[in-house]
């Protein structure tokens, strides 16, 4: 009887270990599809500089209040995870968010390829950067 309970305990611990490892592995994989690594951060930094120098960005900044510039990468469910087209710069204003992508494989320039809702159209900025006393 004692040996049977040890086997049962070992089986339960083994099954729990397998389940936990599968969960952690899958969770880690999902995070790696949208979390920038060191090289991604370098690319996104250079793209952000290109966005700030871009004519379309300057027109947006002239007519709307830019609240944040968000860098994003998404490799989820794609054929070529190393493609430059998985990087985007999201310029969030008080009216909407503008999505900037590279125009070619060499990322010689960026262009505004779309827009969407911005949290700043309904909410104040998180940081009190220009708060008047």
PDB file of N, CA, C and O in Angstrom, residues 93-95 117-125:
ATOM      1  N   UNK A  93      -2.020  60.601 -30.553  1.00  0.00           N
ATOM      2  CA  UNK A  93      -2.359  62.014 -30.379  1.00  0.00           C
ATOM      3  C   UNK A  93      -3.648  62.128 -29.578  1.00  0.00           C
ATOM      4  O   UNK A  93      -4.241  61.124 -29.196  1.00  0.00           O
ATOM      5  N   UNK A  94      -4.093  63.360 -29.389  1.00  0.00           N
ATOM      6  CA  UNK A  94      -5.339  63.593 -28.661  1.00  0.00           C
ATOM      7  C   UNK A  94      -6.567  63.210 -29.481  1.00  0.00           C
ATOM      8  O   UNK A  94      -7.670  63.199 -28.956  1.00  0.00           O
ATOM      9  N   UNK A  95      -6.395  62.895 -30.761  1.00  0.00           N
ATOM     10  CA  UNK A  95      -7.528  62.521 -31.605  1.00  0.00           C
ATOM     11  C   UNK A  95      -7.505  61.059 -32.024  1.00  0.00           C
ATOM     12  O   UNK A  95      -8.523  60.388 -31.989  1.00  0.00           O
ATOM     13  N   UNK A 117      -8.021  54.251 -32.992  1.00  0.00           N
ATOM     14  CA  UNK A 117      -8.411  54.952 -31.774  1.00  0.00           C
ATOM     15  C   UNK A 117      -7.184  55.249 -30.913  1.00  0.00           C
ATOM     16  O   UNK A 117      -6.268  54.454 -30.825  1.00  0.00           O
ATOM     17  N   UNK A 118      -7.178  56.384 -30.259  1.00  0.00           N
ATOM     18  CA  UNK A 118      -6.124  56.723 -29.311  1.00  0.00           C
ATOM     19  C   UNK A 118      -6.749  56.884 -27.939  1.00  0.00           C
ATOM     20  O   UNK A 118      -7.763  57.555 -27.789  1.00  0.00           O
ATOM     21  N   UNK A 119      -6.124  56.284 -26.919  1.00  0.00           N
ATOM     22  CA  UNK A 119      -6.638  56.412 -25.551  1.00  0.00           C
ATOM     23  C   UNK A 119      -6.623  57.864 -25.102  1.00  0.00           C
ATOM     24  O   UNK A 119      -7.345  58.253 -24.207  1.00  0.00           O
ATOM     25  N   UNK A 120      -5.793  58.686 -25.738  1.00  0.00           N
ATOM     26  CA  UNK A 120      -5.670  60.080 -25.332  1.00  0.00           C
ATOM     27  C   UNK A 120      -6.813  60.950 -25.843  1.00  0.00           C
ATOM     28  O   UNK A 120      -6.911  62.108 -25.478  1.00  0.00           O
ATOM     29  N   UNK A 121      -7.706  60.390 -26.675  1.00  0.00           N
ATOM     30  CA  UNK A 121      -8.864  61.171 -27.100  1.00  0.00           C
ATOM     31  C   UNK A 121      -9.891  61.253 -25.967  1.00  0.00           C
ATOM     32  O   UNK A 121     -10.703  62.164 -25.934  1.00  0.00           O
ATOM     33  N   UNK A 122      -9.853  60.276 -25.040  1.00  0.00           N
ATOM     34  CA  UNK A 122     -10.793  60.265 -23.920  1.00  0.00           C
ATOM     35  C   UNK A 122     -10.130  60.445 -22.571  1.00  0.00           C
ATOM     36  O   UNK A 122     -10.802  60.738 -21.585  1.00  0.00           O
ATOM     37  N   UNK A 123      -8.817  60.238 -22.491  1.00  0.00           N
ATOM     38  CA  UNK A 123      -8.124  60.274 -21.212  1.00  0.00           C
ATOM     39  C   UNK A 123      -6.957  61.248 -21.260  1.00  0.00           C
ATOM     40  O   UNK A 123      -6.415  61.547 -22.313  1.00  0.00           O
ATOM     41  N   UNK A 124      -6.578  61.716 -20.095  1.00  0.00           N
ATOM     42  CA  UNK A 124      -5.427  62.602 -19.966  1.00  0.00           C
ATOM     43  C   UNK A 124      -4.144  61.774 -20.054  1.00  0.00           C
ATOM     44  O   UNK A 124      -4.159  60.577 -19.780  1.00  0.00           O
ATOM     45  N   UNK A 125      -3.026  62.406 -20.397  1.00  0.00           N
ATOM     46  CA  UNK A 125      -1.748  61.686 -20.366  1.00  0.00           C
ATOM     47  C   UNK A 125      -1.470  61.126 -18.969  1.00  0.00           C
ATOM     48  O   UNK A 125      -1.927  61.673 -17.966  1.00  0.00           O
TER      49      UNK A 125
END
